[in-house]
mmCIF file of C-alpha atoms in Angstrom:
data_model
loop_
_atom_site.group_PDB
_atom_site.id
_atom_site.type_symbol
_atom_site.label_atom_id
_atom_site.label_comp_id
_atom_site.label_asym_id
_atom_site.label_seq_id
_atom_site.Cartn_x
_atom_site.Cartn_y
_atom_site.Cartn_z
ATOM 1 C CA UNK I 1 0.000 0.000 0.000
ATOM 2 C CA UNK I 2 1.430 3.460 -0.636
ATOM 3 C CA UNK I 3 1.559 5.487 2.008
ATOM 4 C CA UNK I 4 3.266 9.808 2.277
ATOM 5 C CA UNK I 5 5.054 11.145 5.176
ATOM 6 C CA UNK I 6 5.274 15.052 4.949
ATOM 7 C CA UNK I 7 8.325 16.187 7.447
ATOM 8 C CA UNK I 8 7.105 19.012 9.262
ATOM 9 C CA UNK I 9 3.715 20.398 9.929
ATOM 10 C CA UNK I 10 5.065 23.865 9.877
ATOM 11 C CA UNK I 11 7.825 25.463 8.023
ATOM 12 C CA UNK I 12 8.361 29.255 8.382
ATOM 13 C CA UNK I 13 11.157 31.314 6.518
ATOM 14 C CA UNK I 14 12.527 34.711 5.755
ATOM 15 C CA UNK I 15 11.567 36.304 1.939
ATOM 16 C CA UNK I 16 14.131 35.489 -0.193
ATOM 17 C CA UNK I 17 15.507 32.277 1.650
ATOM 18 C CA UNK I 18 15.109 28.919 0.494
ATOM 19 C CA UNK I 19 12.307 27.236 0.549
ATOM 20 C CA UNK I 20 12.653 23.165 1.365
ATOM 21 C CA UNK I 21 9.553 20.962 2.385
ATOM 22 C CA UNK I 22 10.067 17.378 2.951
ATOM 23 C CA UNK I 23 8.385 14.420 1.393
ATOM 24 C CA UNK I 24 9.086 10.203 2.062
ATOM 25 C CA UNK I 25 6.975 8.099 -0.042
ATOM 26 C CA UNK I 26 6.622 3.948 0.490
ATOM 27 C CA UNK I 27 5.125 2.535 -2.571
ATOM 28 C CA UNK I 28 5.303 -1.093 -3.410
ATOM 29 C CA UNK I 29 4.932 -0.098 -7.556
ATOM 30 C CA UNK I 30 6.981 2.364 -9.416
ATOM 31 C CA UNK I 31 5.201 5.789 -7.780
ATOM 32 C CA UNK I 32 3.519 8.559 -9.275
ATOM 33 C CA UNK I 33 3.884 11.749 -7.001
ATOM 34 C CA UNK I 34 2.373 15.067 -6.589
ATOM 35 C CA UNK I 35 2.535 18.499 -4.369
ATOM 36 C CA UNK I 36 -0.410 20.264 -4.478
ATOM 37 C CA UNK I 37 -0.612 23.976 -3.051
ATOM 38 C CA UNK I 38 -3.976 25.170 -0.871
ATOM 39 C CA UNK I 39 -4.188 28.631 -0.189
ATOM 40 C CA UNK I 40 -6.768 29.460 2.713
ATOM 41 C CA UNK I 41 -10.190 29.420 1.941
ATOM 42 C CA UNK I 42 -9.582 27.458 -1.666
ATOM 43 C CA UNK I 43 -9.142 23.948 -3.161
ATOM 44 C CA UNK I 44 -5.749 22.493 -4.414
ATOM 45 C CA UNK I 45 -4.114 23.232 -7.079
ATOM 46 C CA UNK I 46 -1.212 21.405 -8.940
ATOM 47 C CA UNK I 47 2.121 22.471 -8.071
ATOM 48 C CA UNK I 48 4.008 19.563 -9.905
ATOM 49 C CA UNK I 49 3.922 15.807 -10.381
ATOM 50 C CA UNK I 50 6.089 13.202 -11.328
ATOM 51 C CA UNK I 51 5.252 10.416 -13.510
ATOM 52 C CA UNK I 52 8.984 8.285 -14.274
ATOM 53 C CA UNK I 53 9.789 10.357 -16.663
ATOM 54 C CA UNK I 54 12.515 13.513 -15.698
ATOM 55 C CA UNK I 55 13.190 12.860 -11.688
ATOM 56 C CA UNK I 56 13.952 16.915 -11.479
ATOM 57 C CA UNK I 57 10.380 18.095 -12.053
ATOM 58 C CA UNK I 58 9.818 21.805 -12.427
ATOM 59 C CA UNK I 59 6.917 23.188 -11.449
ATOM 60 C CA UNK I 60 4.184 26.563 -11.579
ATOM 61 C CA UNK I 61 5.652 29.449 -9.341
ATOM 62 C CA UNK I 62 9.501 28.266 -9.352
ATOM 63 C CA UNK I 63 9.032 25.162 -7.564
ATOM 64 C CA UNK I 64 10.638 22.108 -8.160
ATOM 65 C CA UNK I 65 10.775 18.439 -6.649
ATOM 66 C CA UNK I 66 13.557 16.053 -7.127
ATOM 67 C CA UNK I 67 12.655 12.221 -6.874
ATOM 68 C CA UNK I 68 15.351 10.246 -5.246
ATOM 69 C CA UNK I 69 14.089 6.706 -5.931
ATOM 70 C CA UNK I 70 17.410 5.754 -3.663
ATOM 71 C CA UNK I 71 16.014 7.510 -0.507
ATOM 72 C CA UNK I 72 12.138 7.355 -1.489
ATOM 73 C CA UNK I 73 11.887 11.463 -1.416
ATOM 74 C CA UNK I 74 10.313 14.004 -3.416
ATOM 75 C CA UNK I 75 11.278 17.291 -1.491
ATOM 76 C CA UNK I 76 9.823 20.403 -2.319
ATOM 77 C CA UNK I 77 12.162 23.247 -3.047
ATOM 78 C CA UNK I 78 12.401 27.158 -4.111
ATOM 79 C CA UNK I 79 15.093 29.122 -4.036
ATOM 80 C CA UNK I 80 13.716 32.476 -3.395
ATOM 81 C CA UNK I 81 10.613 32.768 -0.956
ATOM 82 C CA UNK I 82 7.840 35.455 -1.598
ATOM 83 C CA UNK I 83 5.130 36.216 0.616
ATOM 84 C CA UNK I 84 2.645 34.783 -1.410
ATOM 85 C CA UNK I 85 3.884 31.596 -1.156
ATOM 86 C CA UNK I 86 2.223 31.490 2.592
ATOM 87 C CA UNK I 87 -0.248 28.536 2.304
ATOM 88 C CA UNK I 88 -0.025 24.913 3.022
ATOM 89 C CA UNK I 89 1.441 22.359 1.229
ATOM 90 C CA UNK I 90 0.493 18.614 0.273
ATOM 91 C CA UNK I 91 2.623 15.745 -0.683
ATOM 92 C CA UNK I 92 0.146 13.004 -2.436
ATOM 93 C CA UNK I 93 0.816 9.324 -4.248
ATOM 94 C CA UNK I 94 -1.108 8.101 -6.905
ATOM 95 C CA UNK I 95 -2.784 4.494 -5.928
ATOM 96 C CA UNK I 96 -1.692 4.019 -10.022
ATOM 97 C CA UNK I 97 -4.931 2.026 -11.006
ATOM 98 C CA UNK I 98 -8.004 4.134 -10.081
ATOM 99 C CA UNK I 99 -5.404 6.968 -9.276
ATOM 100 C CA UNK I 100 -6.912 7.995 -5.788
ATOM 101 C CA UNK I 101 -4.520 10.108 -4.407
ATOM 102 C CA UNK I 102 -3.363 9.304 -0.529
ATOM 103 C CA UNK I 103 -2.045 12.519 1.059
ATOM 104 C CA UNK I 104 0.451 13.664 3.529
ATOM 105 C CA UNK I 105 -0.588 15.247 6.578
ATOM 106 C CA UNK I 106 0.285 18.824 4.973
ATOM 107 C CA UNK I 107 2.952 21.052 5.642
ATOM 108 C CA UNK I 108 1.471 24.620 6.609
ATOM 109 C CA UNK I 109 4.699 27.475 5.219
ATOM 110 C CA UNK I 110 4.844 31.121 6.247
ATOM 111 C CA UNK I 111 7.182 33.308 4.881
ATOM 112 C CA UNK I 112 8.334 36.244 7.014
ATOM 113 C CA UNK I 113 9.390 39.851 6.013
ATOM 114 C CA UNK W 1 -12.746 27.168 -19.350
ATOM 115 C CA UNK W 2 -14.871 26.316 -16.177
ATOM 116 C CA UNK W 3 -13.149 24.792 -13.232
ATOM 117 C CA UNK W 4 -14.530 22.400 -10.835
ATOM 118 C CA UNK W 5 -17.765 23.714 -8.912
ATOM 119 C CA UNK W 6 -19.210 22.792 -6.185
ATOM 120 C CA UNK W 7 -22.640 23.504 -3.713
ATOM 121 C CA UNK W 8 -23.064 24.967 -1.510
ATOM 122 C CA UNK W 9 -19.723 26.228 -0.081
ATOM 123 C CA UNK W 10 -20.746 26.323 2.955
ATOM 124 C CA UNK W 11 -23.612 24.311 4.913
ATOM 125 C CA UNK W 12 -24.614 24.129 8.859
ATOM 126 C CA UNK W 13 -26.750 21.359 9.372
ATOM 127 C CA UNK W 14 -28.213 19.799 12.849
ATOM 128 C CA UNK W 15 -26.935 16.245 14.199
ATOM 129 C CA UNK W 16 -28.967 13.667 12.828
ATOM 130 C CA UNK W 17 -30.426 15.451 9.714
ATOM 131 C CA UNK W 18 -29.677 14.276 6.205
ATOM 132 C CA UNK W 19 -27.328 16.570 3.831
ATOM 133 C CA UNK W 20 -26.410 16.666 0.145
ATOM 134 C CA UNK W 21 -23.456 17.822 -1.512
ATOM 135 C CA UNK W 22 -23.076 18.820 -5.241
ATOM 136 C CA UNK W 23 -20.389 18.672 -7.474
ATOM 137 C CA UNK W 24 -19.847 20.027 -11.481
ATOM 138 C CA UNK W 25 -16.521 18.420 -13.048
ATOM 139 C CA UNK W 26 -14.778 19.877 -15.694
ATOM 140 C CA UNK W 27 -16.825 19.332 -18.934
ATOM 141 C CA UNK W 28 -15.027 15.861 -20.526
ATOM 142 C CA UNK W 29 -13.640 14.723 -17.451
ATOM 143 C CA UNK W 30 -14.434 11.169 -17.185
ATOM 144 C CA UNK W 31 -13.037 10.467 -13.773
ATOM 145 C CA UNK W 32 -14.326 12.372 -10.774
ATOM 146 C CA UNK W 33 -13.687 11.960 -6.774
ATOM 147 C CA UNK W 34 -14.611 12.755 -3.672
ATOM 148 C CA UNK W 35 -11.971 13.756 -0.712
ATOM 149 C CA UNK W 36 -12.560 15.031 3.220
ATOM 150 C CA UNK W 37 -10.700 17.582 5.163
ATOM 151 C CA UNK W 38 -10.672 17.496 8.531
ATOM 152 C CA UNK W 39 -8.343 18.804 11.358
ATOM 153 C CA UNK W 40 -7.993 15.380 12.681
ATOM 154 C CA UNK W 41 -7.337 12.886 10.117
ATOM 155 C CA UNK W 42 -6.119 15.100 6.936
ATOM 156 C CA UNK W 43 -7.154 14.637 3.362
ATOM 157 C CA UNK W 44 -9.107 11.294 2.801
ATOM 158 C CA UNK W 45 -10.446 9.739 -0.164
ATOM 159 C CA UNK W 46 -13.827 8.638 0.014
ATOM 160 C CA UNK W 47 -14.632 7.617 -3.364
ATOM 161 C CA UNK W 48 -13.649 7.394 -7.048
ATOM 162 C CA UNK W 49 -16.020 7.840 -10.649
ATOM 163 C CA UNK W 50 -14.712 6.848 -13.618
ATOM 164 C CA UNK W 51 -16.857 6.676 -16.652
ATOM 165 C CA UNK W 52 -19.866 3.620 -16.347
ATOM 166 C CA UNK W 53 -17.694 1.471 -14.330
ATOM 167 C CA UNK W 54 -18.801 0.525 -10.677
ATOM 168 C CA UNK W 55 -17.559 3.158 -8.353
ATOM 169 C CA UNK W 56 -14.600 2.710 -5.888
ATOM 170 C CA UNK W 57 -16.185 2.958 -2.648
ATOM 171 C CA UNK W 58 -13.277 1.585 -0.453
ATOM 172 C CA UNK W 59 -12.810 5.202 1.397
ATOM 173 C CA UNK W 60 -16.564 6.018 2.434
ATOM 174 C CA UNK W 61 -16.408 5.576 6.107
ATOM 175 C CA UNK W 62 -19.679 4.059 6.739
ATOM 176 C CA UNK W 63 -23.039 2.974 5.401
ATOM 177 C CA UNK W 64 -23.938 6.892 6.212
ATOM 178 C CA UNK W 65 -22.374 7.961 3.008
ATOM 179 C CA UNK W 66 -23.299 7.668 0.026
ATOM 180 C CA UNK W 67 -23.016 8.881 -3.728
ATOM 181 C CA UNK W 68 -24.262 9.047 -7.493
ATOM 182 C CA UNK W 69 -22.746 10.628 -10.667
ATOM 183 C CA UNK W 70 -26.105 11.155 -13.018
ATOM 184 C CA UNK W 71 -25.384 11.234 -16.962
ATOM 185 C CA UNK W 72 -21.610 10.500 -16.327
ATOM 186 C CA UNK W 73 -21.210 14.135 -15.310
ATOM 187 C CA UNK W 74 -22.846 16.118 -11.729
ATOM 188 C CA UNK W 75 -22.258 14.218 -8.705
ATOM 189 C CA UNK W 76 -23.756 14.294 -5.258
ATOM 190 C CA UNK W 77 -22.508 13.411 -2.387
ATOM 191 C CA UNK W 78 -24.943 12.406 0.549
ATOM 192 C CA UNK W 79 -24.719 11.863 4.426
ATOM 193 C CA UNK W 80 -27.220 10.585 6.296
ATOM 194 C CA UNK W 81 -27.976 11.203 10.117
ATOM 195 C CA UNK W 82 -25.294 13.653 9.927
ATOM 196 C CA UNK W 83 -22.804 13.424 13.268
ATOM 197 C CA UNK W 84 -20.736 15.740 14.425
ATOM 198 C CA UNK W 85 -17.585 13.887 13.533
ATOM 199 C CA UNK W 86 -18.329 14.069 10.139
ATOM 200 C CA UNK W 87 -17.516 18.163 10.365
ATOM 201 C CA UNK W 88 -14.956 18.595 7.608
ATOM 202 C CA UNK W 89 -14.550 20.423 4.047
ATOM 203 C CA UNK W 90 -15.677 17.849 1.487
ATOM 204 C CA UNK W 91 -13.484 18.539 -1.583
ATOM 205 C CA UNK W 92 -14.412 17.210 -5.368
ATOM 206 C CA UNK W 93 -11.899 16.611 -7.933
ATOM 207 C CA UNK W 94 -12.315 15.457 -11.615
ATOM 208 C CA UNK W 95 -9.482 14.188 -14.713
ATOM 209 C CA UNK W 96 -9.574 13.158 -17.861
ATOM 210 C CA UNK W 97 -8.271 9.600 -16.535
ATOM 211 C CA UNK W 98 -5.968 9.013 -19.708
ATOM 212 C CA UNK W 99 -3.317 7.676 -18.302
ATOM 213 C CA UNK W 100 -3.814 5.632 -15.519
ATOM 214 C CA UNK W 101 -2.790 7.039 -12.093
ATOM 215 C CA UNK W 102 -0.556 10.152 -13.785
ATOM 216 C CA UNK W 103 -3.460 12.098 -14.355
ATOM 217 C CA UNK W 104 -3.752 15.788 -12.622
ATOM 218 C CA UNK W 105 -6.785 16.090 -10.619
ATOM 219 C CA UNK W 106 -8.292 19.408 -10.692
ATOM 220 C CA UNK W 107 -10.471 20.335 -7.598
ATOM 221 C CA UNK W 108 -13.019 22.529 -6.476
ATOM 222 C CA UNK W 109 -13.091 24.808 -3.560
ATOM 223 C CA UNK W 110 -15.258 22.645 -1.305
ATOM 224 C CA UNK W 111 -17.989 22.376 0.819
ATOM 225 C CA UNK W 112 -17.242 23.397 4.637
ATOM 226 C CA UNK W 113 -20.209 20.822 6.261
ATOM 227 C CA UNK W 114 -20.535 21.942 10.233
ATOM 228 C CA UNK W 115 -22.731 19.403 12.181
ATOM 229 C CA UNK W 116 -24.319 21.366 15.508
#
C-alpha cells in the first residue's frame, strides 16, 4: 500500500531564503507523485507531479521536486521565498490504477518579512 | 474554461439530519472523486467515478455515506444522520483519466459541512 510522510507540519522562513519541504513516499509499484498547493479558503491546485519520466520536475511558481528513488523522497524546493507563497502544502501518491490520491498530513509554510 | 464547482460552499446542518453535496466536473472529465478535510485525520479519499464502471467505494467511512454521478457528469454526495464527527470540508476533484494514475486532478473549492 502506498503510504506519504510530509516532514514538518510547519515550516516558516525569511523572503528570499530557500524554501525546502520534505516528502518520504513507500510505494510497493513504481510511484507517481504530486505536491499540491492550498491557499486558505480554496481547493488544491497542482504544483508539480512526477510520472517516471525527468526525476527533477519543475513546477508553476519556481518550484521544483527532485525524486530520489534511492532515498524514497520528493522534497519540495524554491530558491527564493515570496510572501505569497504562505499557504499549506500537500505531498500526495497516486494508488496508479483508479489513481486515488493518498495525502500527507500537509505542511502549513509562512514566509516572514 | 470552467473549473470544478461545487454547492453549496458552505452548509450548517443539525446532528442527525440528512445533507447533500453537489459537485460540477470539468466538462469531458471522465473520472471524478470525492476527498474530506478534517483537522484530525487530513485529506481522505472517500470515493472514485470513472466513466460507467462501478464506483470505488473503499474510502466512504460508513453505510452513512453515500453517492451518485447522473449522466456521467454532476455528482452528489450524501450523508445521512449527519454526526458531528463528520464536520470537515468535502473537496471534489475530476481528470480526464488518460493515463492511468498520472493524471492531474483538478479540484473545487469545497464544501465546509458543520454538524451542531
Amino acid at each position: 500500500a502506498q503510504s506519504v510522510t510530509q516532514l514538518g507540519s510547519h515550516v516558516s522562513v525569511s523572503e528570499g531564503a530557500l524554501v525546502l519541504l520534505r516528502c518520504n513516499y513507500s510505494s510497493s509499484v513504481p510511484p507517481y507523485l504530486f505536491w499540491y498547493v492550498q491557499y486558505p479558503n480554496q481547493g488544491l491546485q497542482l504544483l508539480l507531479k512526477y510520472t517516471s519520466a525527468a526525476t527533477l520536475v519543475k513546477g508553476i511558481n519556481g518550484f521544483e521536486a527532485e525524486f530520489k528513488k534511492s532515498e524514497t523522497s520528493f522534497h519540495l524546493t524554491k530558491p527564493s521565498a515570496h510572501m505569497s507563497d504562505a499557504a499549506e502544502y500537500f505531498c500526495a501518491v497516486s494508488d496508479g490504477q483508479g489513481g486515488k490520491l493518498i495525502f500527507g498530513q500537509g505542511t502549513e509554510l509562512s514566509v516572514k518579512p | 474554461g470552467a473549473g470544478v464547482s461545487q454547492s453549496p460552499s458552505n452548509k450548517v446542518t443539525e446532528k442527525g439530519k440528512d445533507v447533500e453535496l453537489r459537485c460540477d466536473p470539468i466538462s469531458g472529465h471522465t473520472a471524478l472523486y470525492w476527498y474530506r478535510q478534517s483537522l484530525g485525520q487530513g485529506l481522505e479519499f472517500l470515493i472514485y467515478f470513472q466513466g460507467n464502471s462501478a464506483p470505488d467505494k473503499s474510502g466512504l467511512p460508513s453505510d452513512r455515506f453515500s453517492a451518485e454521478r447522473t449522466g456521467g457528469s454532476v455528482s452528489t454526495l450524501t450523508i445521512q444522520r449527519t454526526q458531528q464527527e463528520d464536520s470537515a470540508v468535502y473537496l471534489c476533484a475530476s481528470s480526464h483519466r488518460s493515463s492511468g494514475g498520472a493524471d492531474t486532478q483538478y479540484f473545487g473549492p469545497g464544501t465546509r459541512l458543520t454538524v451542531l
